[in-house]
Amino acid sequence: KMNTCNHLRHVESMATLPSGAGKISHLNSVILGEDLASEENDLVFPSNHFSSQALVSSPEKYLEMYKRSIEDPAGFWSDIASTFYWKHQWNQPVFSENLDVTKGTINIEWFKGGITNICYNALDRNIDAGNGSKIALYWEGNEPDVDASLSYSQLLDKVCQLANYLKDIDVKKGDAVIIYLPMLMELPIAMLACARIGAVHSVVFAGFSAESLSQRIVDCKPKAVITCNAVRRGPKVINLKEIVDAALVESTKNGVSVDVCLTYENQSAMKREATKWQEGRDVWWQDIIPTYPTTCEVEWVDAEDPLFLLYTSGSTGKPKGVLHTTGGYMVYTATTFKYAFDYKPSDIYWCTADCGWITGHSYVTYGPLLNGASVIIFEGAPNYPDSGRCWDIVDKYKVTIFYTAPTLVRSLMRDGDEYVTRCSRKSLRVLGSVGEPINPSAWRWFFNVVGDSRCPISDTWWQTETGGFMITPLPGAWPQKPGSATFPFFGVLPVIVDEKGTEIEGECSGYLCVKNSWPGAFRTLYGDHERYETTYFKPFPGYYFSGDGCSRDKDGYHWLTGRVDDVINVSGHRIGTAEVESALVSHPKCAEAAVVGVEHEVKGQGIYAFVTLVEGVPYSEELRKELIVAVRKQIGAFAAPDKIHWAPGLPKTRSGKIMRRILRKIASKQLDELGDTSTLADPSVVDQLIELSDC
Ligand code: WTA
């Protein structure tokens, strides 16, 4: 049994708060300032109507479930896991708890020895329960009048056909498959087909460049790459196949060649005749997949067999292959989805994330489908044909749960209320936010304008590494505070520690860690368990370290304050500053680069790059453009710097370490907060940098 923790005490005090009864506190919260001190006192209650029908209807109910999940995790999670299909039950004990590197290697396991399949649980199990004709996927194309849908049975047929093909080209259990697709239904189909046969999928966001794709191919050596010829996003056509071709050439140079490139012909974007083709390697999806049988035996796998690899940015240049396994991930994504969105079988659910990121894995594909939900997949852009597209889609499909990122909320907020109010949105009942802290004014706009002050917002804090939600409101249980992710999900024990790794109690701020193991946790970094332990478990022995800062207020609410490492969060995309720096210095005229995040009105953070040039090279507008192209080429357009700041030199300590603290202050123009610069090897560079800041 675990000690009653600090957190439980906070939650207990919460449980004595008055429940929702008739309180409409958004009315007295018109102060749109971002002063967190006042936000702390601003409680927004779910309506009685909402709470009374909710899965978790009060803080007391939450507390009861939460307590059990912490005091008896094995019992709590085993009960939930039993509602899934297991070919064989797991062994005892159901999980291993050690998160303390000083006590031995970190080896997290849940439901070990349990034999199951996540595709079977998402599709066959729901069909067996009588939901075969329920719509699993609604697909909305880039153009408003182009759409399609698949029922659970139809989806299973398609998944089986692809799975049979993959088996036929010798993809076996444990083999990697890279998926480089935009938001077509073929993307979740490909993920599920891999899962069905025990292959490990690695989806690469289709906005990554050829070089990034190739880097991932070289790392995981896939048996096949699945892609499409092109995609339309808004008015633009992007030739994805060309990017894949270049990536495959590059990979071959690095010793990894891929035999099969399965290509979906995305006719509305590009005809096959216009697509470059390599006979023998490239195969048209439409020519081959429909010829395969629509049933495919499931490959039963151990709960701890790998399900997927997803590369994410860290504080060094090399992306990390985050590895998730099957059983714990399945149980965790399904359960978090159900409770954080108060899911009901009648819901129509839309998450705007791309399956190329973790949000798309856990909350477009697995979490919702495991619950038998109807899910919308949107190929296009939220401002095409105009800024009302999201609300048109909400009305068209009668969306009830809408889950998105603060950056989208802010950009639509800027475009004006009329795009929102021209649509009814009356189907909406729950809103969700993910990817970065949502600032209180964006929260209020989302709540008041989009949700007509009716829909609770689940501000879900989590990470690629955590697999699923960690800190999130349960919408019927909690009064919310605009901008706070509120309380931990069941089974999660978050703690805030100081620099020394000592837990701090009560009202405080510090580094956010997790004290116990939860089923959705990643198990390793692919091929580099040492980096896994060093990055996440060594900074504060005894804990999983998230890389985020967090404060806790007097009522025990959690307020995420952003990354504390060298990762920046641009429009909810995680970007390692080291990756951008290495792309910049790959330009022959760039001598050195230092990248920091700077506040950005829409994107949350923008990328601000300090660049020194090779001796004798002059600054020019042309060179600025070339440097940006270098980043687009090495990483992708989403990582392009917003600002290049020419620097005669960078502020370094005498031992040669770049003082980013100073650069961050210069970038955000907080010149009176530069702090002590006397320890710099050459303090005069700071003045030079300030002089050049408007060039
Ligand atoms: C940030 C995305 C505040 C955080 C699911 C985290 C958030 C990083 C929130 C993970 C939130 C995500 N409030 N910050 N609700 N959600 N973050 O791996 O800095 O792409 O460490 O996973 O996003 O980004 P990732």
XYZ file of C-alpha atoms and ligand atoms in Angstrom:
720
model
C 0.000 0.000 0.000
C 1.197 3.464 -0.778
C 1.340 6.233 1.735
C -1.483 8.655 1.611
C 0.140 11.351 -0.358
C 0.091 15.028 -0.406
C -2.073 14.969 -3.463
C -4.823 12.987 -1.809
C -5.067 15.619 0.849
C -5.597 18.274 -1.768
C -8.204 16.203 -3.425
C -9.929 15.568 -0.165
C -10.182 19.269 0.473
C -11.611 19.671 -3.031
C -14.257 17.140 -2.253
C -15.737 19.509 0.269
C -16.297 22.249 -2.317
C -19.908 22.969 -3.077
C -21.015 20.939 -6.078
C -22.247 22.489 -9.296
C -25.678 23.483 -8.045
C -26.798 26.301 -10.233
C -23.538 28.184 -10.128
C -22.623 29.806 -13.406
C -19.321 31.218 -12.540
C -18.269 32.135 -16.076
C -20.579 35.099 -15.688
C -18.437 36.567 -12.984
C -15.245 35.731 -14.775
C -15.209 38.397 -17.420
C -11.783 39.526 -16.390
C -9.885 38.395 -19.431
C -6.485 39.095 -17.966
C -3.904 36.342 -17.816
C -3.094 36.899 -14.191
C -2.982 33.431 -12.758
C -3.472 34.648 -9.225
C -6.978 35.696 -10.118
C -7.561 32.600 -12.273
C -6.960 30.502 -9.218
C -10.115 31.780 -7.629
C -12.234 31.418 -10.699
C -14.195 28.193 -10.659
C -16.303 27.185 -13.628
C -18.773 24.503 -12.639
C -20.270 21.893 -14.918
C -24.028 22.246 -15.065
C -26.215 20.009 -12.944
C -27.565 18.550 -16.112
C -24.096 17.606 -17.300
C -22.911 16.217 -13.995
C -26.009 14.171 -13.383
C -25.459 12.146 -16.541
C -21.673 11.965 -16.265
C -19.634 8.806 -15.673
C -17.932 10.546 -12.774
C -20.393 13.039 -11.399
C -18.687 14.695 -8.447
C -15.331 15.292 -6.775
C -16.364 12.721 -4.157
C -16.902 10.076 -6.798
C -13.559 10.915 -8.384
C -11.857 10.748 -5.034
C -13.262 7.329 -4.310
C -12.060 5.925 -7.625
C -8.753 7.752 -7.492
C -7.987 6.480 -4.012
C -8.563 2.928 -5.047
C -6.419 3.368 -8.165
C -3.502 4.561 -6.037
C -3.903 2.213 -3.119
C -4.652 -0.887 -5.148
C -3.404 -0.294 -8.701
C -3.314 -3.996 -9.493
C -6.951 -4.459 -8.524
C -8.095 -1.226 -10.130
C -6.443 -1.869 -13.482
C -7.125 -5.601 -13.552
C -10.838 -4.941 -13.210
C -10.720 -2.605 -16.176
C -8.448 -4.872 -18.208
C -10.900 -7.732 -17.715
C -13.424 -5.913 -19.883
C -11.120 -6.458 -22.890
C -10.561 -9.679 -24.771
C -7.532 -11.689 -23.715
C -6.678 -14.962 -25.334
C -4.877 -15.818 -22.106
C -5.041 -14.025 -18.802
C -1.906 -12.224 -17.602
C 0.352 -13.626 -14.883
C 0.636 -12.240 -11.402
C 1.790 -9.700 -10.463
C 0.158 -7.545 -13.083
C 2.804 -4.908 -13.113
C 6.238 -3.918 -11.928
C 6.540 -0.751 -10.002
C 10.185 0.262 -9.777
C 10.857 3.750 -11.125
C 14.026 4.171 -9.109
C 17.164 3.856 -11.236
C 19.307 3.621 -8.166
C 17.574 0.333 -7.377
C 18.207 -1.247 -10.746
C 17.227 -0.910 -14.342
C 13.817 0.485 -15.207
C 11.733 -2.253 -16.707
C 8.063 -1.331 -16.703
C 5.654 -4.175 -17.390
C 1.892 -4.382 -17.239
C -0.216 -7.489 -17.777
C 2.880 -9.490 -18.739
C 1.979 -12.946 -19.971
C -1.458 -11.726 -21.005
C -2.067 -12.582 -24.651
C -4.197 -10.222 -26.680
C -4.409 -8.052 -29.794
C -5.364 -4.378 -29.851
C -6.829 -4.513 -33.366
C -9.051 -7.418 -32.317
C -10.194 -5.433 -29.293
C -10.892 -2.313 -31.332
C -12.728 -3.998 -34.205
C -13.749 -7.658 -33.825
C -14.780 -7.213 -30.199
C -17.016 -4.244 -31.007
C -18.507 -6.058 -33.981
C -19.192 -9.129 -31.831
C -20.967 -6.826 -29.403
C -23.420 -5.922 -32.163
C -21.828 -2.719 -33.420
C -20.769 -3.943 -36.866
C -22.938 -1.490 -38.722
C -22.094 1.472 -36.504
C -19.897 4.036 -38.271
C -16.309 3.747 -37.101
C -14.764 6.419 -39.313
C -16.286 9.441 -40.982
C -13.824 10.919 -43.400
C -14.102 14.575 -44.389
C -11.931 15.504 -47.355
C -10.095 18.720 -47.958
C -12.974 19.929 -50.159
C -16.225 20.405 -48.227
C -18.278 18.194 -50.541
C -15.902 15.209 -50.515
C -16.489 12.665 -47.793
C -16.766 8.956 -47.016
C -17.372 6.630 -44.106
C -16.718 3.086 -42.920
C -18.720 1.024 -40.477
C -16.897 -1.155 -37.968
C -17.424 -4.202 -40.232
C -16.259 -2.387 -43.335
C -13.230 -1.087 -41.482
C -12.357 -4.596 -40.354
C -12.581 -5.845 -43.959
C -10.167 -3.165 -45.122
C -7.788 -3.761 -42.255
C -7.768 -7.503 -42.971
C -7.061 -7.001 -46.669
C -4.056 -4.842 -45.918
C -2.924 -7.182 -43.137
C -3.030 -10.123 -45.551
C -0.978 -8.194 -48.074
C 1.609 -7.269 -45.461
C 1.910 -10.908 -44.456
C 2.299 -11.789 -48.094
C 5.292 -9.493 -48.493
C 6.782 -11.183 -45.468
C 6.075 -8.630 -42.769
C 6.168 -10.642 -39.569
C 5.491 -10.104 -35.911
C 8.018 -7.621 -34.565
C 8.931 -6.164 -37.981
C 8.723 -2.403 -38.395
C 6.545 -0.680 -41.001
C 6.795 3.041 -41.663
C 3.570 4.862 -42.428
C 3.885 8.262 -44.089
C 0.314 9.244 -44.847
C -1.901 12.293 -44.465
C -5.299 12.100 -42.753
C -6.935 9.592 -45.058
C -8.817 6.614 -43.663
C -5.931 4.538 -44.960
C -3.815 5.921 -42.118
C -5.715 4.308 -39.219
C -6.332 1.316 -41.482
C -2.582 0.876 -41.900
C -1.964 1.249 -38.152
C -4.599 -1.352 -37.330
C -3.374 -3.742 -40.039
C 0.114 -3.676 -38.553
C -1.286 -4.232 -35.066
C -3.367 -7.143 -36.318
C -0.298 -9.045 -37.473
C 1.955 -7.969 -34.617
C 4.055 -5.674 -36.807
C 5.356 -2.483 -35.191
C 4.115 0.639 -36.926
C 6.004 3.847 -36.960
C 3.906 6.685 -38.282
C 5.908 9.663 -39.495
C 3.923 12.906 -39.673
C 3.535 13.738 -43.362
C 4.890 17.237 -42.788
C 8.377 15.905 -42.062
C 10.991 16.370 -44.756
C 12.737 13.626 -46.736
C 15.763 13.888 -44.486
C 13.757 13.411 -41.303
C 11.856 10.528 -42.842
C 15.079 8.913 -43.943
C 16.596 9.292 -40.498
C 13.639 7.373 -39.077
C 13.851 4.714 -41.777
C 17.516 4.186 -41.049
C 16.816 3.902 -37.329
C 13.996 1.342 -37.452
C 14.743 -0.472 -40.752
C 11.170 -1.053 -41.881
C 10.106 -3.960 -44.105
C 7.850 -1.570 -46.025
C 6.861 2.069 -46.311
C 3.187 2.926 -46.756
C 2.414 6.305 -48.307
C 0.253 8.048 -50.908
C 1.165 9.968 -54.005
C 0.005 13.412 -52.904
C -2.276 15.336 -50.608
C -4.226 18.558 -50.741
C -4.100 20.785 -47.748
C -6.156 23.883 -48.252
C -5.330 25.209 -51.698
C -1.934 23.479 -51.864
C -0.992 20.117 -53.344
C 1.924 18.376 -51.664
C 3.719 15.619 -53.546
C 4.377 13.143 -50.770
C 5.675 10.385 -52.991
C 8.524 12.609 -54.139
C 9.511 13.112 -50.509
C 9.397 9.370 -49.872
C 11.459 8.684 -53.015
C 14.140 11.074 -51.843
C 14.068 9.581 -48.348
C 14.495 6.071 -49.724
C 17.486 7.110 -51.840
C 19.042 8.712 -48.788
C 18.343 5.646 -46.626
C 19.952 3.338 -49.170
C 23.070 5.502 -49.038
C 23.053 4.891 -45.298
C 22.823 1.159 -45.710
C 19.087 0.639 -45.261
C 17.069 -0.192 -48.347
C 13.339 -0.780 -48.277
C 11.904 -3.342 -50.681
C 8.311 -2.194 -50.853
C 6.723 1.219 -51.094
C 2.953 0.740 -50.984
C 1.388 3.870 -52.445
C -2.229 4.928 -52.150
C -3.456 6.867 -55.157
C -5.067 9.939 -53.655
C -6.927 10.834 -56.811
C -8.331 14.129 -55.700
C -4.778 15.408 -55.242
C -2.880 13.741 -58.069
C -3.470 11.130 -60.748
C -1.246 8.107 -60.891
C 0.068 9.056 -64.324
C 1.723 12.097 -62.808
C 3.420 10.070 -60.067
C 7.088 9.097 -60.345
C 7.412 5.354 -60.081
C 10.083 2.797 -59.359
C 9.084 -0.561 -60.830
C 9.712 -3.480 -58.539
C 9.604 -1.393 -55.404
C 6.479 0.727 -55.739
C 3.020 -0.817 -55.592
C -0.339 0.913 -56.035
C -2.560 0.250 -53.031
C -5.731 0.220 -55.140
C -4.286 -2.373 -57.546
C -3.326 -4.916 -54.967
C -5.061 -4.544 -51.602
C -8.641 -5.170 -52.837
C -7.529 -8.532 -54.250
C -6.871 -9.897 -50.753
C -9.396 -11.710 -48.536
C -11.375 -9.624 -46.065
C -10.647 -11.903 -43.160
C -7.291 -12.289 -41.515
C -6.314 -14.364 -38.517
C -5.123 -12.311 -35.601
C -1.526 -12.604 -34.455
C -1.910 -12.976 -30.697
C 0.800 -11.068 -28.900
C 2.039 -10.642 -25.374
C 0.843 -7.555 -23.523
C 4.477 -6.460 -23.496
C 5.114 -7.004 -27.213
C 5.771 -3.714 -29.004
C 2.837 -1.998 -30.676
C 4.444 1.071 -32.148
C 7.395 3.367 -32.298
C 6.884 7.093 -32.507
C 9.816 9.428 -32.915
C 9.790 12.583 -30.887
C 12.151 15.452 -30.198
C 14.397 15.640 -27.222
C 17.131 17.937 -26.099
C 19.766 16.424 -28.369
C 19.748 16.415 -32.152
C 18.716 12.804 -32.615
C 14.972 12.076 -32.442
C 13.994 9.481 -29.875
C 12.043 6.376 -30.849
C 9.430 6.178 -28.120
C 8.299 2.572 -27.808
C 4.850 1.590 -26.611
C 3.712 -1.947 -25.981
C 0.313 -3.524 -26.400
C -1.621 -4.389 -23.255
C -1.076 -1.473 -20.915
C -1.377 1.029 -23.759
C -4.661 -0.529 -24.831
C -6.189 -0.421 -21.375
C -4.875 3.056 -20.665
C -5.879 4.853 -23.882
C -9.351 3.332 -23.807
C -9.939 4.236 -20.160
C -8.571 7.773 -20.349
C -10.651 8.429 -23.476
C -13.798 7.185 -21.787
C -13.497 9.206 -18.592
C -11.829 12.422 -19.738
C -14.438 12.942 -22.446
C -17.268 11.330 -20.516
C -17.801 9.135 -23.538
C -21.248 7.781 -24.380
C -21.995 5.359 -27.244
C -24.114 8.036 -28.927
C -21.203 10.465 -29.167
C -19.682 11.674 -32.419
C -16.080 12.428 -31.707
C -13.648 14.666 -33.523
C -10.022 15.162 -32.614
C -8.254 17.545 -34.977
C -4.805 16.039 -34.380
C -2.925 14.233 -37.115
C -2.184 10.526 -36.612
C 1.456 11.461 -37.161
C 1.588 12.625 -33.538
C 0.815 10.783 -30.313
C -2.555 12.500 -29.974
C -3.625 10.909 -33.237
C -2.376 7.503 -32.132
C -4.087 7.462 -28.762
C -7.112 9.657 -29.402
C -7.927 9.378 -33.092
C -7.209 5.698 -33.569
C -6.876 3.498 -30.502
C -8.699 5.109 -27.569
C -11.920 5.941 -29.424
C -12.092 2.763 -31.526
C -11.495 0.586 -28.483
C -14.587 2.260 -27.048
C -16.571 1.607 -30.217
C -16.839 5.327 -30.960
C -17.630 7.078 -34.243
C -14.561 9.102 -35.147
C -14.064 11.906 -37.649
C -10.914 12.034 -39.739
C -10.314 15.372 -41.443
C -7.915 15.631 -44.339
C -7.958 19.374 -44.777
C -7.018 22.604 -43.053
C -9.143 24.379 -40.424
C -9.214 27.641 -42.389
C -10.148 26.234 -45.771
C -12.284 27.259 -47.567
C -12.666 29.689 -44.666
C -12.186 29.986 -40.926
C -15.570 28.464 -40.202
C -14.652 25.037 -41.535
C -14.383 23.378 -38.127
C -17.860 24.515 -37.104
C -19.294 23.508 -40.468
C -17.911 20.050 -39.789
C -19.282 20.068 -36.252
C -22.758 20.811 -37.634
C -22.469 18.432 -40.587
C -21.678 15.412 -38.417
C -23.361 16.618 -35.218
C -20.073 16.379 -33.366
C -20.534 16.003 -29.622
C -16.894 15.881 -28.450
C -14.402 18.261 -30.037
C -10.753 17.909 -29.079
C -8.122 20.301 -30.390
C -5.015 22.351 -29.604
C -4.784 25.836 -28.069
C -2.970 27.117 -31.164
C -6.021 26.365 -33.288
C -8.305 27.952 -30.713
C -6.180 31.108 -30.718
C -5.971 31.353 -34.470
C -9.727 30.917 -34.919
C -10.365 33.343 -32.085
C -8.346 35.928 -33.971
C -10.424 35.380 -37.088
C -13.567 36.543 -35.325
C -16.683 35.149 -33.683
C -18.878 35.379 -36.753
C -17.379 32.218 -38.243
C -18.368 30.377 -35.117
C -21.761 31.885 -34.500
C -22.943 31.340 -38.065
C -23.037 27.630 -37.156
C -25.337 26.055 -34.615
C -22.847 23.828 -32.685
C -25.704 22.698 -30.518
C -24.573 19.059 -30.732
C -21.380 19.862 -28.792
C -21.218 18.708 -25.197
C -17.526 18.293 -24.314
C -14.489 20.235 -25.533
C -10.884 19.228 -25.165
C -7.482 20.875 -25.376
C -4.007 19.404 -25.730
C -0.440 20.114 -26.693
C 0.498 23.172 -24.677
C -0.855 25.220 -21.825
C -4.095 26.916 -22.842
C -4.029 30.541 -21.810
C -7.086 31.646 -19.839
C -8.369 34.066 -22.492
C -8.294 31.355 -25.175
C -9.934 28.988 -22.676
C -12.760 31.451 -22.103
C -13.311 32.067 -25.786
C -13.402 28.325 -26.392
C -15.806 27.889 -23.488
C -18.088 30.881 -24.051
C -18.128 31.266 -27.819
C -17.493 27.779 -29.208
C -19.200 25.873 -26.423
C -21.906 28.466 -25.691
C -20.888 28.322 -22.026
C -22.384 24.851 -21.918
C -19.522 22.434 -22.550
C -16.834 21.575 -20.014
C -13.282 21.696 -21.361
C -10.950 18.797 -20.713
C -7.500 20.340 -20.728
C -5.474 17.150 -21.001
C -1.833 17.210 -19.997
C 0.218 14.291 -21.256
C 3.103 13.403 -23.582
C 4.234 11.016 -26.316
C 6.001 9.138 -23.548
C 2.977 8.811 -21.281
C 0.793 7.192 -23.940
C -2.359 8.782 -22.559
C -3.779 11.523 -20.346
C -2.002 12.103 -17.047
C -3.551 15.255 -15.633
C -7.002 16.120 -16.887
C -10.376 17.267 -15.706
C -13.141 14.682 -15.654
C -15.762 16.952 -17.117
C -18.696 16.097 -14.887
C -16.706 15.962 -11.687
C -14.683 19.093 -11.415
C -15.273 22.758 -11.253
C -12.661 23.960 -13.690
C -10.228 26.820 -13.571
C -9.505 28.343 -16.974
C -5.971 27.321 -17.884
C -5.519 24.547 -15.335
C -5.337 20.868 -16.262
C -6.786 20.250 -12.770
C -6.111 16.803 -11.261
C -4.408 13.535 -12.121
C -6.134 10.738 -13.932
C -6.787 7.487 -12.075
C -3.609 5.677 -11.140
C -1.309 8.649 -11.697
C 0.675 10.158 -8.834
C 2.153 13.438 -10.007
C 4.602 15.213 -7.752
C 6.361 18.544 -7.951
C 10.027 18.504 -7.000
C 12.665 21.197 -6.534
C 16.118 21.247 -8.212
C 17.390 18.748 -5.695
C 14.611 16.320 -6.431
C 12.826 16.850 -3.138
C 9.055 16.676 -3.294
C 7.413 19.952 -2.411
C 4.089 20.012 -0.724
C 1.168 22.381 -0.813
C 1.122 25.488 -2.944
C 4.340 25.420 -4.938
C 6.036 25.301 -8.292
C 8.832 23.175 -9.626
C 9.498 20.227 -11.887
C 6.684 17.873 -12.702
C 7.455 14.222 -12.062
C 5.447 11.054 -11.680
C 6.019 8.800 -8.750
C 4.500 5.539 -9.867
C 4.087 3.388 -12.941
C 0.921 3.653 -15.053
C -0.165 1.230 -17.784
C 0.272 3.617 -20.742
C 3.892 4.502 -20.007
C 6.469 3.985 -22.751
C 8.824 1.130 -22.076
C 12.037 2.277 -23.687
C 13.636 4.404 -26.379
C 14.115 2.127 -29.334
C 17.619 0.714 -29.334
C 18.776 2.984 -26.519
C 17.546 1.945 -23.086
C 20.412 3.849 -21.550
C 19.212 7.145 -23.014
C 15.731 6.264 -21.709
C 17.018 5.971 -18.176
C 19.328 8.958 -18.446
C 16.723 11.307 -19.846
C 13.696 10.367 -17.818
C 14.750 8.587 -14.652
C 18.178 9.878 -13.689
C 17.448 13.601 -13.307
C 15.333 12.906 -10.194
C 15.964 9.379 -8.948
C 12.789 7.637 -7.905
C 10.633 9.491 -10.389
C 9.715 9.752 -14.042
C 10.729 13.282 -15.062
C 8.378 14.904 -17.560
C 10.532 17.810 -18.709
C 7.711 20.206 -17.785
C 7.412 22.831 -15.117
C 4.256 22.945 -13.047
C 2.725 24.774 -10.166
C 0.043 23.672 -7.780
C -2.344 26.164 -6.251
C -3.970 26.286 -2.863
C -6.803 24.033 -4.009
C -4.447 21.426 -5.424
C -5.068 22.339 -9.086
C -2.162 21.802 -11.458
C -0.979 24.564 -13.772
C 1.490 23.487 -16.439
C 4.049 26.140 -17.190
C 5.882 24.708 -20.204
C 9.067 22.812 -20.940
C 12.074 23.260 -18.724
C 14.478 21.505 -21.104
C 15.723 22.428 -24.568
C 12.474 21.499 -26.228
C 10.124 24.129 -27.569
C 6.480 23.748 -28.280
C 5.403 25.383 -31.524
C 1.698 25.094 -32.304
C 1.638 22.056 -30.045
C 4.502 20.421 -31.977
C 7.515 19.432 -29.981
C 10.719 20.657 -31.528
C 14.184 20.146 -30.124
C 16.273 23.309 -30.269
C 19.296 21.124 -31.045
C 17.605 19.761 -34.159
C 16.941 23.242 -35.512
C 20.478 24.313 -34.646
C 21.989 21.374 -36.446
C 19.878 22.146 -39.528
C 21.070 25.774 -39.469
C 24.742 24.948 -39.126
C 24.472 22.469 -41.990
C 24.436 25.598 -44.175
C 28.044 26.202 -45.220
C 27.874 29.897 -44.365
C 26.525 29.399 -40.863
C 29.180 29.043 -38.181
C 27.080 28.663 -35.059
C 23.445 28.721 -34.093
C 21.522 28.904 -30.832
C 17.774 28.490 -30.858
C 15.338 29.513 -28.158
C 11.576 29.632 -27.854
C 9.856 32.976 -27.662
C 6.232 33.747 -26.856
C 4.042 33.765 -29.958
C 0.469 34.998 -30.044
C -0.940 32.104 -32.046
C 1.650 29.346 -31.999
C 2.265 29.493 -28.256
C 5.977 29.548 -28.879
C 7.848 30.736 -31.914
C 11.347 29.693 -32.958
C 13.992 32.360 -32.494
C 17.423 31.579 -33.902
C 20.662 33.402 -33.130
C 23.116 32.775 -35.925
C 26.780 33.605 -36.377
C 28.259 33.466 -39.839
C 31.510 32.159 -41.173
C 34.299 34.790 -41.135
C 33.833 37.352 -43.905
C 30.326 36.325 -44.960
C 27.911 39.306 -44.896
C 24.299 39.058 -43.690
C 21.709 39.258 -46.401
C 18.017 38.701 -46.886
C 18.896 35.959 -49.321
C 20.994 34.145 -46.758
C 18.198 34.451 -44.214
C 15.884 32.688 -46.658
C 18.484 30.022 -47.371
C 18.822 29.271 -43.687
C 15.087 28.863 -43.336
C 15.065 26.558 -46.345
C 17.789 24.494 -44.696
C 15.533 23.902 -41.698
C 12.503 23.105 -43.844
C 14.610 20.641 -45.755
C 16.137 18.913 -42.776
C 13.125 18.826 -40.492
C 9.976 20.146 -42.135
C 8.127 23.399 -42.730
C 6.595 23.388 -39.247
C 10.060 23.867 -37.719
C 11.044 26.931 -39.766
C 12.390 29.717 -37.524
C 10.171 32.757 -37.111
C 13.150 34.996 -36.565
C 16.807 34.881 -37.522
C 18.895 37.159 -35.351
C 22.342 37.845 -36.788
C 24.929 37.544 -34.065
C 28.548 38.621 -34.125
C 29.123 36.192 -31.258
C 27.095 34.172 -28.786
C 27.172 34.693 -25.036
C 29.259 31.876 -23.610
C 30.652 30.985 -20.260
C 34.408 30.682 -19.949
C 34.035 26.955 -20.436
C 32.293 27.564 -23.750
C 28.705 26.824 -22.774
C 26.109 28.995 -24.490
C 24.063 30.927 -21.938
C 20.573 30.381 -23.269
C 19.014 32.158 -20.345
C 20.455 35.400 -21.683
C 19.416 34.605 -25.239
C 15.843 33.938 -24.116
C 15.719 37.330 -22.431
C 17.094 39.097 -25.511
C 14.653 37.257 -27.761
C 11.698 38.237 -25.616
C 13.039 41.791 -25.247
C 13.217 41.554 -21.461
C 16.448 43.477 -21.473
C 16.199 44.633 -17.897
C 16.125 41.005 -16.764
C 19.364 39.843 -18.310
C 20.789 39.010 -14.918
C 24.441 38.582 -14.187
C 26.509 38.693 -17.359
C 29.865 39.017 -15.665
C 30.590 35.304 -15.855
C 30.595 35.473 -19.643
C 33.853 34.966 -21.468
C 33.120 38.184 -23.363
C 30.308 40.261 -21.823
C 30.394 42.753 -24.717
C 28.662 40.275 -27.051
C 25.449 40.913 -25.163
C 25.439 44.601 -26.085
C 26.220 43.767 -29.691
C 23.343 41.307 -29.781
C 20.936 43.854 -28.382
C 22.022 46.390 -30.974
C 21.392 43.923 -33.757
C 18.059 42.692 -32.491
C 16.023 44.669 -34.970
C 17.963 43.754 -38.082
C 3.024 19.963 -23.630
C 1.375 15.829 -26.810
C 0.203 22.101 -20.987
C 3.970 19.658 -22.493
C 0.213 15.119 -26.113
C 4.407 18.248 -22.789
C 0.863 20.476 -22.467
C 4.465 18.240 -24.286
C -0.441 19.935 -22.481
C 4.284 16.873 -24.863
C -1.451 20.594 -21.698
C 0.839 18.748 -23.762
N -1.070 21.663 -20.978
N 1.176 21.543 -21.719
N -2.722 20.193 -21.691
N -0.420 18.866 -23.304
N 1.617 19.710 -23.283
O 4.890 14.568 -26.714
O 5.054 20.548 -22.555
O 3.860 16.013 -28.505
O 5.658 17.920 -22.224
O 2.531 15.103 -26.603
O 3.407 19.100 -24.697
O 4.215 16.927 -26.264
P 3.927 15.620 -27.099
